[in-house]
CSV table of C-alpha atoms in Angstrom, one decimal:
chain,number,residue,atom,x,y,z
A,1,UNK,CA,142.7,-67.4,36.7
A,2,UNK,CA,142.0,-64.0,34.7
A,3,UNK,CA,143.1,-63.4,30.9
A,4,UNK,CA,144.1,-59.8,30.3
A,5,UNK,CA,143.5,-57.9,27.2
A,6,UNK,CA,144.9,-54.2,26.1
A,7,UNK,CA,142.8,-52.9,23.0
A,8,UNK,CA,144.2,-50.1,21.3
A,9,UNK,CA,146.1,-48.7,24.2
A,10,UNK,CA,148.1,-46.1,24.1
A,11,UNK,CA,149.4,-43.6,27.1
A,12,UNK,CA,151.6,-40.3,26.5
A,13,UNK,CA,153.5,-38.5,29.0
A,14,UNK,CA,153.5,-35.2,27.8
A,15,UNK,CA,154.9,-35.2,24.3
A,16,UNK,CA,156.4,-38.6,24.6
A,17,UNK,CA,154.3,-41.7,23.7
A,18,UNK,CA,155.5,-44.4,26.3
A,19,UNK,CA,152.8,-47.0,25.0
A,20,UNK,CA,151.8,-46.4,20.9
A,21,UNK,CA,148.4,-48.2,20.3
A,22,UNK,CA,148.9,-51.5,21.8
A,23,UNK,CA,146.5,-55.0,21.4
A,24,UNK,CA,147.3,-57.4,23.3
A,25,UNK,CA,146.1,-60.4,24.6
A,26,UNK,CA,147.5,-62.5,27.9
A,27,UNK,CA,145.9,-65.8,28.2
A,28,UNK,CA,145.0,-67.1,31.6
A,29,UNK,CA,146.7,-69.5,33.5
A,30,UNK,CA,150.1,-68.5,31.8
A,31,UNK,CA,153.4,-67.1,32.2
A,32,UNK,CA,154.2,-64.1,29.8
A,33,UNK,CA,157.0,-62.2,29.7
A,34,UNK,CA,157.4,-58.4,28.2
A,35,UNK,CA,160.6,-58.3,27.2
A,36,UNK,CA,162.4,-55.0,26.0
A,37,UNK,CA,165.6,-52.7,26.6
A,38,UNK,CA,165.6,-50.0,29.1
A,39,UNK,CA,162.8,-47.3,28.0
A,40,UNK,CA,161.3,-49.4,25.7
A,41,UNK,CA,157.8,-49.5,27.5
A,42,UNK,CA,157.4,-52.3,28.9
A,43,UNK,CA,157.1,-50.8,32.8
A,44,UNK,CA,154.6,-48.2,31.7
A,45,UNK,CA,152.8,-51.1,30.2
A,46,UNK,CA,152.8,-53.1,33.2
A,47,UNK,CA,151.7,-50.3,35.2
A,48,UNK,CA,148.4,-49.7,33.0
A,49,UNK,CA,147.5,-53.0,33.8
A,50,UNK,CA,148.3,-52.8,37.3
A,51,UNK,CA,146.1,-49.6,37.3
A,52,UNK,CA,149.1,-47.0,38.5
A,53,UNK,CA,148.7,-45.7,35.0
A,54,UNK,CA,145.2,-45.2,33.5
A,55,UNK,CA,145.6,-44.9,29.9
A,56,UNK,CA,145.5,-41.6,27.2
A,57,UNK,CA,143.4,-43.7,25.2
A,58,UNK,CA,142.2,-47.3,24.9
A,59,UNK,CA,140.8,-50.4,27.1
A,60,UNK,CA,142.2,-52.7,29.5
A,61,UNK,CA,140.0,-56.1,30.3
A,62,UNK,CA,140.5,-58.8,32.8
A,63,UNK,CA,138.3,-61.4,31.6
A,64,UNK,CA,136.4,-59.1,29.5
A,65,UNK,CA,135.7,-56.8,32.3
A,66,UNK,CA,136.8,-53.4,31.8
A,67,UNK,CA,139.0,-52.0,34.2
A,68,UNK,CA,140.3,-49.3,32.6
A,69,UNK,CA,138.9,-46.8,35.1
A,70,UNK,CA,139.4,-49.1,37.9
A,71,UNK,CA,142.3,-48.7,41.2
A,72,UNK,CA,145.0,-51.1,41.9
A,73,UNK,CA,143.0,-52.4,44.9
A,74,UNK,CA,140.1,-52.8,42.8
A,75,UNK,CA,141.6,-55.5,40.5
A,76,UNK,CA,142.6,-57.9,42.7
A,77,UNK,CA,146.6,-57.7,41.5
A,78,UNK,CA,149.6,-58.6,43.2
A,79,UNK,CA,152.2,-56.7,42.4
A,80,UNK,CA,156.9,-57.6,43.1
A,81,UNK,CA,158.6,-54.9,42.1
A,82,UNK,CA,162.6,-54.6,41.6
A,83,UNK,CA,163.2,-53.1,44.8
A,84,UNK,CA,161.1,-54.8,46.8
A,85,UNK,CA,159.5,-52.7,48.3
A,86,UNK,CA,159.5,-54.0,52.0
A,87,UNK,CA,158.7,-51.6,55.1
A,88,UNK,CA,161.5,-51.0,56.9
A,89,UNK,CA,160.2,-51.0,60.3
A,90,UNK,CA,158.1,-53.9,59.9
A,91,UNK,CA,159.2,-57.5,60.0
A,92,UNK,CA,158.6,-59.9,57.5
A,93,UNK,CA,155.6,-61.3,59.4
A,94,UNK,CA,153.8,-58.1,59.3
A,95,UNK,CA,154.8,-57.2,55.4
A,96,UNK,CA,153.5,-60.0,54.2
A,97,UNK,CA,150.4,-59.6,56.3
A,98,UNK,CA,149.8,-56.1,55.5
A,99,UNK,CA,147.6,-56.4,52.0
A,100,UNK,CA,145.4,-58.7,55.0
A,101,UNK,CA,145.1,-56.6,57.1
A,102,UNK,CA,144.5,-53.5,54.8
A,103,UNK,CA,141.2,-55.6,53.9
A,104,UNK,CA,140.5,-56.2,57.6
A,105,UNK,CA,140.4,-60.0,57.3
A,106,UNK,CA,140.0,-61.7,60.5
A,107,UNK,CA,143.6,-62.3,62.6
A,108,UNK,CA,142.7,-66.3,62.5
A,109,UNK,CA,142.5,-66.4,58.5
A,110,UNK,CA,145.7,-63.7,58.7
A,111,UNK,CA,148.0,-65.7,60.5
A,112,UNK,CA,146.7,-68.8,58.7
A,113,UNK,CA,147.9,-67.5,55.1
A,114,UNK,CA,150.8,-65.6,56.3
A,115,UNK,CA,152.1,-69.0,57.4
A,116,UNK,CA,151.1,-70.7,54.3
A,117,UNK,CA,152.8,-68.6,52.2
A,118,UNK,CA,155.6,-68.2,53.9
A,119,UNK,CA,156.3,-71.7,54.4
A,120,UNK,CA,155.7,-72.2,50.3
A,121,UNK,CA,158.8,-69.7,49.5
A,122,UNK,CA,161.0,-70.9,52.4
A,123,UNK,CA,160.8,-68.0,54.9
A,124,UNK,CA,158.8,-69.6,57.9
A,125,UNK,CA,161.6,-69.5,59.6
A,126,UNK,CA,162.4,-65.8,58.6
A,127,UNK,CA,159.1,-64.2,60.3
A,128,UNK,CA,160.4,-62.0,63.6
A,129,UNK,CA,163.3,-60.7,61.2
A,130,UNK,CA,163.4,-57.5,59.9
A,131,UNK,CA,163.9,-56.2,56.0
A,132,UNK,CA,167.5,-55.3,57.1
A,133,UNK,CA,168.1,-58.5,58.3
A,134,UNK,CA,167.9,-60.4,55.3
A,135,UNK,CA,169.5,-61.0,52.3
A,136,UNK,CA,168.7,-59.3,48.8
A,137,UNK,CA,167.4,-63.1,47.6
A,138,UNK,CA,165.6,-63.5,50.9
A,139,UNK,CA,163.9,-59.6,50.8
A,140,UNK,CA,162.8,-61.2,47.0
A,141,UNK,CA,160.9,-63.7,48.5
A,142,UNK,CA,158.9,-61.6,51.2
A,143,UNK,CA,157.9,-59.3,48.5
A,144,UNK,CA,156.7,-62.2,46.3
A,145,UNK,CA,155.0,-63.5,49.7
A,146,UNK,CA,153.1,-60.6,50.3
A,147,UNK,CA,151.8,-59.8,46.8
A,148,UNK,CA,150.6,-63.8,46.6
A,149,UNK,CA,148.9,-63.6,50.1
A,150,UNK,CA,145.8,-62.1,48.9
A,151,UNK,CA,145.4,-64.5,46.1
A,152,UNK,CA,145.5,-62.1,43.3
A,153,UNK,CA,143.7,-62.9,40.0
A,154,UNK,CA,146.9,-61.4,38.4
A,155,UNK,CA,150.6,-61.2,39.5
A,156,UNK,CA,152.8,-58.3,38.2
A,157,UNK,CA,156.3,-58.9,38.5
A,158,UNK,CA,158.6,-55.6,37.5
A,159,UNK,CA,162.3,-57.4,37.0
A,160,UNK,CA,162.2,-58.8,40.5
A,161,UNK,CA,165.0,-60.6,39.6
A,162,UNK,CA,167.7,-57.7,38.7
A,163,UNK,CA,169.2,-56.5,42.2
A,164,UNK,CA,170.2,-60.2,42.5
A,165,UNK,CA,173.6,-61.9,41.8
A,166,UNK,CA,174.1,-64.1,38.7
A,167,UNK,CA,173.4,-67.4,40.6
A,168,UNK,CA,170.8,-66.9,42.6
A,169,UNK,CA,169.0,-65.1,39.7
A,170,UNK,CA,169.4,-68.8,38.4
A,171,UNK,CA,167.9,-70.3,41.4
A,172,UNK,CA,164.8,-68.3,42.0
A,173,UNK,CA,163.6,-67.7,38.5
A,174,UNK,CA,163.3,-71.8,38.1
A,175,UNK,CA,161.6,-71.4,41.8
A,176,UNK,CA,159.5,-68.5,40.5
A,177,UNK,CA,158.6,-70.6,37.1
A,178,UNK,CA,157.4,-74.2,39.3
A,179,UNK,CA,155.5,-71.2,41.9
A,180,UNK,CA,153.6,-69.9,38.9
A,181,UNK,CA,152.8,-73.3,37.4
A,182,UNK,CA,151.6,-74.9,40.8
A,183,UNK,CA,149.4,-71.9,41.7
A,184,UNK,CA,148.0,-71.5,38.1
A,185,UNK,CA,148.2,-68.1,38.1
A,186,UNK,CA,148.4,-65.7,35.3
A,187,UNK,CA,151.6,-63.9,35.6
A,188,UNK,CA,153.1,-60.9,34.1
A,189,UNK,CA,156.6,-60.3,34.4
A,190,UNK,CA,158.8,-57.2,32.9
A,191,UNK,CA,162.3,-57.9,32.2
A,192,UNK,CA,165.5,-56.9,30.0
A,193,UNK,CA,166.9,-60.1,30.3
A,194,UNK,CA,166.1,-61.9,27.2
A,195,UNK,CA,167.4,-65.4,28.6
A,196,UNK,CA,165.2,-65.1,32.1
A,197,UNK,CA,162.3,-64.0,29.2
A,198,UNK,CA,162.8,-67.1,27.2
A,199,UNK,CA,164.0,-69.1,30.2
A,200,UNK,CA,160.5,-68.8,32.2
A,201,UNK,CA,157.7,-67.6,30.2
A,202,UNK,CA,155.3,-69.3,28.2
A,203,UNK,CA,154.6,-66.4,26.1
A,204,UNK,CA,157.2,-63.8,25.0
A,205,UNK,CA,155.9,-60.4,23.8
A,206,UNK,CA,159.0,-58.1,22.3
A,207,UNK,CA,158.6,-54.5,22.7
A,208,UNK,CA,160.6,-51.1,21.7
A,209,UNK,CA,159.6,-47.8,21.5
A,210,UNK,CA,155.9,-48.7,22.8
A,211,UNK,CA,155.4,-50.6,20.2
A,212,UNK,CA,155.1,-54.6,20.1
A,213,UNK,CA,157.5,-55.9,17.7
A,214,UNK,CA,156.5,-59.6,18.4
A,215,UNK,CA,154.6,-62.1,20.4
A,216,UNK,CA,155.0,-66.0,20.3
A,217,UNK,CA,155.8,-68.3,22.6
A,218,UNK,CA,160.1,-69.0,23.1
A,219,UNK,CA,160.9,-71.1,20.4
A,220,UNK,CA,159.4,-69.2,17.5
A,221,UNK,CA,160.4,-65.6,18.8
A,222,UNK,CA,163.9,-66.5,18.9
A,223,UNK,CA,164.0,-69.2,16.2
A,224,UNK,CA,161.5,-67.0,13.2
A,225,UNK,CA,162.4,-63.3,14.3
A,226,UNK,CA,160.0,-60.6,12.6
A,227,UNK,CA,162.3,-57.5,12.3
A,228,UNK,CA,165.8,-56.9,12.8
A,229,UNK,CA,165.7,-56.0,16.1
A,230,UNK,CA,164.0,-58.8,17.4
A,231,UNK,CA,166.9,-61.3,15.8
A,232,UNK,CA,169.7,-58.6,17.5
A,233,UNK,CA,167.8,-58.0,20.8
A,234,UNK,CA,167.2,-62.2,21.5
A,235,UNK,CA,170.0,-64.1,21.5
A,236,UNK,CA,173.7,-64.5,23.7
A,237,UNK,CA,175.3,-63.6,21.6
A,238,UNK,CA,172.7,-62.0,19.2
A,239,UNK,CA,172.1,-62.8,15.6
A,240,UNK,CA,175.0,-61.9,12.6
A,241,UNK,CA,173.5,-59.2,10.5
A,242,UNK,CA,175.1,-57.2,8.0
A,243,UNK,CA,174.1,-55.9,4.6
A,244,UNK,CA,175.2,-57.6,1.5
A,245,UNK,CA,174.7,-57.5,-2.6
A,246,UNK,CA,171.9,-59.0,-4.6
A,247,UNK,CA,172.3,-60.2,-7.7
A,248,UNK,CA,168.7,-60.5,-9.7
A,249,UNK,CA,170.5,-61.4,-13.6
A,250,UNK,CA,169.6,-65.0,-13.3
A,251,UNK,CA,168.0,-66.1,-10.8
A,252,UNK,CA,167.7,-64.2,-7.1
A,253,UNK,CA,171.0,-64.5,-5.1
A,254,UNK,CA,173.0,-63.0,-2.7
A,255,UNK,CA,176.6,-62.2,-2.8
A,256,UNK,CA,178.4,-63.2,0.0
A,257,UNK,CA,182.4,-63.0,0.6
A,258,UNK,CA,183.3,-66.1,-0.7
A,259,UNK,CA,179.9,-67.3,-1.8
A,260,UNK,CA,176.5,-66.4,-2.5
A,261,UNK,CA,172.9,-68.0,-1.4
A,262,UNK,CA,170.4,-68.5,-3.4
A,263,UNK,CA,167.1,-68.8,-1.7
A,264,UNK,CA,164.3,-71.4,-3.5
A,265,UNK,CA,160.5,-70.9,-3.7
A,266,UNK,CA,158.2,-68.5,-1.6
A,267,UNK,CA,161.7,-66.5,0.1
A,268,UNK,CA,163.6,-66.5,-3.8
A,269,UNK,CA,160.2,-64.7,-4.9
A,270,UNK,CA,159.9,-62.2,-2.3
A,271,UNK,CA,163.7,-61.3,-2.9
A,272,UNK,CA,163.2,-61.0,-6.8
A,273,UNK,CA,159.8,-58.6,-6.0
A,274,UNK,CA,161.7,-56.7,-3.3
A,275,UNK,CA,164.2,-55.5,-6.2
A,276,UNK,CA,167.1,-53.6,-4.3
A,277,UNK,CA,170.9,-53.7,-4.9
A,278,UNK,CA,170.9,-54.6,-1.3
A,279,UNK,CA,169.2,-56.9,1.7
A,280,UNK,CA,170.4,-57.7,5.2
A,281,UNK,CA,172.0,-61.4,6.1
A,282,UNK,CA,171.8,-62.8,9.2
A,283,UNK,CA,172.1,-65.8,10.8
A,284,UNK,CA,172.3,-67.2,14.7
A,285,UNK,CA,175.9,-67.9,16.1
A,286,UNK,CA,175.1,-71.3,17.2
A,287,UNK,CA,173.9,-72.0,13.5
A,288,UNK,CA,177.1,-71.6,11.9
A,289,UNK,CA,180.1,-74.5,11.7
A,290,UNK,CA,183.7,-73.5,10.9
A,291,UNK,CA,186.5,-74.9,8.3
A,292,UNK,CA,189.6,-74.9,7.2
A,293,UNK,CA,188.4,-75.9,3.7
A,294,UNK,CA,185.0,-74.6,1.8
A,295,UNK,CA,182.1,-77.5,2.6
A,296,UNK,CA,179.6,-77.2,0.1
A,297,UNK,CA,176.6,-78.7,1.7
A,298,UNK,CA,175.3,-75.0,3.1
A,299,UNK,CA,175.7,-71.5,2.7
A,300,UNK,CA,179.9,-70.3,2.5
A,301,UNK,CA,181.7,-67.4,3.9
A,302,UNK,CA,185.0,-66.5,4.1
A,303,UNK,CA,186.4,-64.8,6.8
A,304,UNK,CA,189.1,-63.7,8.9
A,305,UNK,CA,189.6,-64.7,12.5
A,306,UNK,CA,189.6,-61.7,14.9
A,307,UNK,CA,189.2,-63.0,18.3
A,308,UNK,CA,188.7,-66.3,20.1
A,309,UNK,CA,186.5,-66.6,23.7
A,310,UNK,CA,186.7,-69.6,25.3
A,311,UNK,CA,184.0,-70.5,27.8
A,312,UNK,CA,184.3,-73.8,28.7
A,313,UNK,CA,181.4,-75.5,27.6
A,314,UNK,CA,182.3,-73.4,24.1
A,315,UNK,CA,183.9,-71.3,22.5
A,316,UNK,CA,182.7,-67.6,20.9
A,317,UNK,CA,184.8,-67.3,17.8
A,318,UNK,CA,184.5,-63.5,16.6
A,319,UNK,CA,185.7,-63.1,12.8
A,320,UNK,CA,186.1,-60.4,10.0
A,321,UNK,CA,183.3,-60.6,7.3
A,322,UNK,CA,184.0,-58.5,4.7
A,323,UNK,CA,184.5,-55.8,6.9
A,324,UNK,CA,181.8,-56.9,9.5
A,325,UNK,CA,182.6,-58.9,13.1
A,326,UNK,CA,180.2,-61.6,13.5
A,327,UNK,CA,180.5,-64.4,15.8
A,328,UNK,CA,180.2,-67.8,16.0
A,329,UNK,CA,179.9,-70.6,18.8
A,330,UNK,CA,182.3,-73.2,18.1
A,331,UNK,CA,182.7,-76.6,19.9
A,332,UNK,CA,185.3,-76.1,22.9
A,333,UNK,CA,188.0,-78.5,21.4
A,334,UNK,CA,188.3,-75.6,18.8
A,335,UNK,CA,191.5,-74.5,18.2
A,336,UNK,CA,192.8,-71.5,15.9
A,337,UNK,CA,195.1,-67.9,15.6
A,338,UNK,CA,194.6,-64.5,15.1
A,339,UNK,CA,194.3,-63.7,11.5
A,340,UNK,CA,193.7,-67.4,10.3
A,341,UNK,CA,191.3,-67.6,7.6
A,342,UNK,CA,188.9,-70.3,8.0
A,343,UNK,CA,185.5,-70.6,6.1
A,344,UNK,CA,182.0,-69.9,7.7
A,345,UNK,CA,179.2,-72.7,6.8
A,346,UNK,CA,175.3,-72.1,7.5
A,347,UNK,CA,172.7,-73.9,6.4
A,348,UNK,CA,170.0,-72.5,4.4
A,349,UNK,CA,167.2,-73.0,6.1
A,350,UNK,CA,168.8,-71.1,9.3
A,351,UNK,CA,169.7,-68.2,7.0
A,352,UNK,CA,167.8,-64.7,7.3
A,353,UNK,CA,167.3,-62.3,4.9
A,354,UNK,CA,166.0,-58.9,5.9
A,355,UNK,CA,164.5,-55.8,4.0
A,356,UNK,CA,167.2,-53.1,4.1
A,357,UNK,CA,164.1,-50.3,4.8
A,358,UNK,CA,161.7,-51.7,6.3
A,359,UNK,CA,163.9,-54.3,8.1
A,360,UNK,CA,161.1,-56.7,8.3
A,361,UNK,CA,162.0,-60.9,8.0
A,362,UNK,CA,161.3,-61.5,4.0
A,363,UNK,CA,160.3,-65.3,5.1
A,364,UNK,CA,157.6,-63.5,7.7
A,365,UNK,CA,156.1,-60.8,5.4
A,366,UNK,CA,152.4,-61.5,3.8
């Protein structure tokens, strides 16, 4: 098992700054996900530790070793990427055997892991077949076979997962999570998906525009977002968030449409100090209960219905805000009509407030 660190890392491509002086630490032993939309940096970042990328400036460690000047084969990596990757004119025994045979292990010890391997993800039985012959979940799991053969120190995953349909996604990322945990290895994986993100990884680390906007494990990424984009990036469907009044006459409180909130202690002072007309609101779509009448035991909204989603299991109610559509997930008994107004409860310790600027979480900021 090898930790990873970046310190002050930062590569450019030309004018454009893919990775913006980045610190991070990847403990070993553990699953860590870098989560981010398409462009965000997350790849590039990936590939600097993988050693594809060396970086404009800054240090890469595996164990406090540095490796920044280091080749792939040099630090011991295995690396899935989305399309797999296979050789075509190879089959699957010879793929997975190949990283082996590059480093001219004997053919006793070759055959000996290829078989291992292959018979922990599934695929003894796949071994004469070609890459054609298989299917896309199948292909998946040679790739993963033949980066783990060599017994990396670190495996780098690059959104294996994507070229898959919906339910075998499902399948092989709990496969992929149990894999990771039995082996013990520290894992890196890059994905746009925030649900396989906070679904497999033990540590979450949110990026955009090369930058890291937040690192925690799951529960407090999604549950205490930093920034504005971390609460509308995590989350199906993401977090409400729309601007709203502040009134500071009294005490400090927020108009809402058929309400206000007024926050107590540390988050009422940070609103008073922040002194604008405005802040952002949000709050989590699971969170929020709807009524026919005001409850006053939480935060009140009015609003107008707009659309209704049912899902089964629930149902995604979308509603008029003042002007803004947020949505809510409703039991799936819910019933209601286009244009009903109904009243929005949330309670205040799930609310979010959110400087307008700077867009940072006020509860978060020192």
């Amino acid at each position: 098992m090898v930790s990873v660190q970046l310190v002050k890392v930062t590569k450019r491509f030309g004018s454009v700054v893919a990775v913006n002086n980045v610190d991070l630490e990847i403990p070993d032993g553990r699953f860590t996900a870098l989560l981010g939309p398409s462009g965000s940096g997350k790849t590039t970042l990936l590939y600097l530790i993988a050693g594809i990328y060396r970086p404009t400036r800054g240090k890469i460690l595996f164990d406090g070793k540095d490796v920044t000047n280091l080749k792939p084969n040099e630090r011991n990596i295995g690396l899935v990427f989305q399309n797999y990757a296979l050789y075509p004119h190879m089959k699957v025994y010879d793929n997975i055997s190949f990283p082996l045979r590059l480093a001219k292990k004997p053919k006793s010890f070759i055959d000996k892991k290829v078989r291992e391997i292959a018979a922990m993800l599934q695929i003894d039985h796949l071994l004469d077949r070609y890459p054609a012959q298989l299917s896309g979940g199948q292909q998946q799991r040679v790739a993963l076979a033949r980066a783990l053969v060599k017994e990396p120190s670190v495996l780098l995953l690059d959104e294996p997962l994507s070229n898959l349909d919906a339910m075998l996604r499902l399948k092989i990322r709990s496969e992929l999570k149990r894999l990771q945990k039995d082996l013990g290895i520290t894992a890196i994986y890059v994905t746009h998906d925030q649900s396989e993100a906070l679904a497999m990884a033990d540590k979450v680390v949110v990026i955009n525009n090369g930058v890291i906007q937040q690192e925690g494990d799951p529960h407090e990424v999604y549950r205490n977002p930093r920034n504005v984009f971390v609460a509308s990036f995590i989350g199906s469907p993401p977090a409400n968030i729309f601007p709203v009044k502040v009134d500071l006459v009294e005490e400090p409180c927020v108009i809402l449409p058929g309400g206000k909130y007024c926050p107590k202690g540390i988050l009422a002072e940070r609103l008073k100090n922040l002194g604008k007309e405005t802040v952002l609101f949000g709050f989590r779509p699971e969170d929020a209960t709807l009524h026919e009448v005001p409850r006053h035991d939480g935060i009140i909204m009015e609003g107008e219905v707009y659309t209704i989603e049912p899902l089964g299991r629930e149902v995604i109610v979308t509603l008029k805000v003042d002007g803004n559509l947020v949505k809510v997930i409703a039991p799936p008994t819910t019933t209601g009509r286009i244009s009903q107004r109904v009243y929005i409860n949330v309670p205040r310790d799930k609310a979010m407030l959110f400087d307008p600027d700077t867009e940072k979480n006020l509860r978060l900021i020192g």
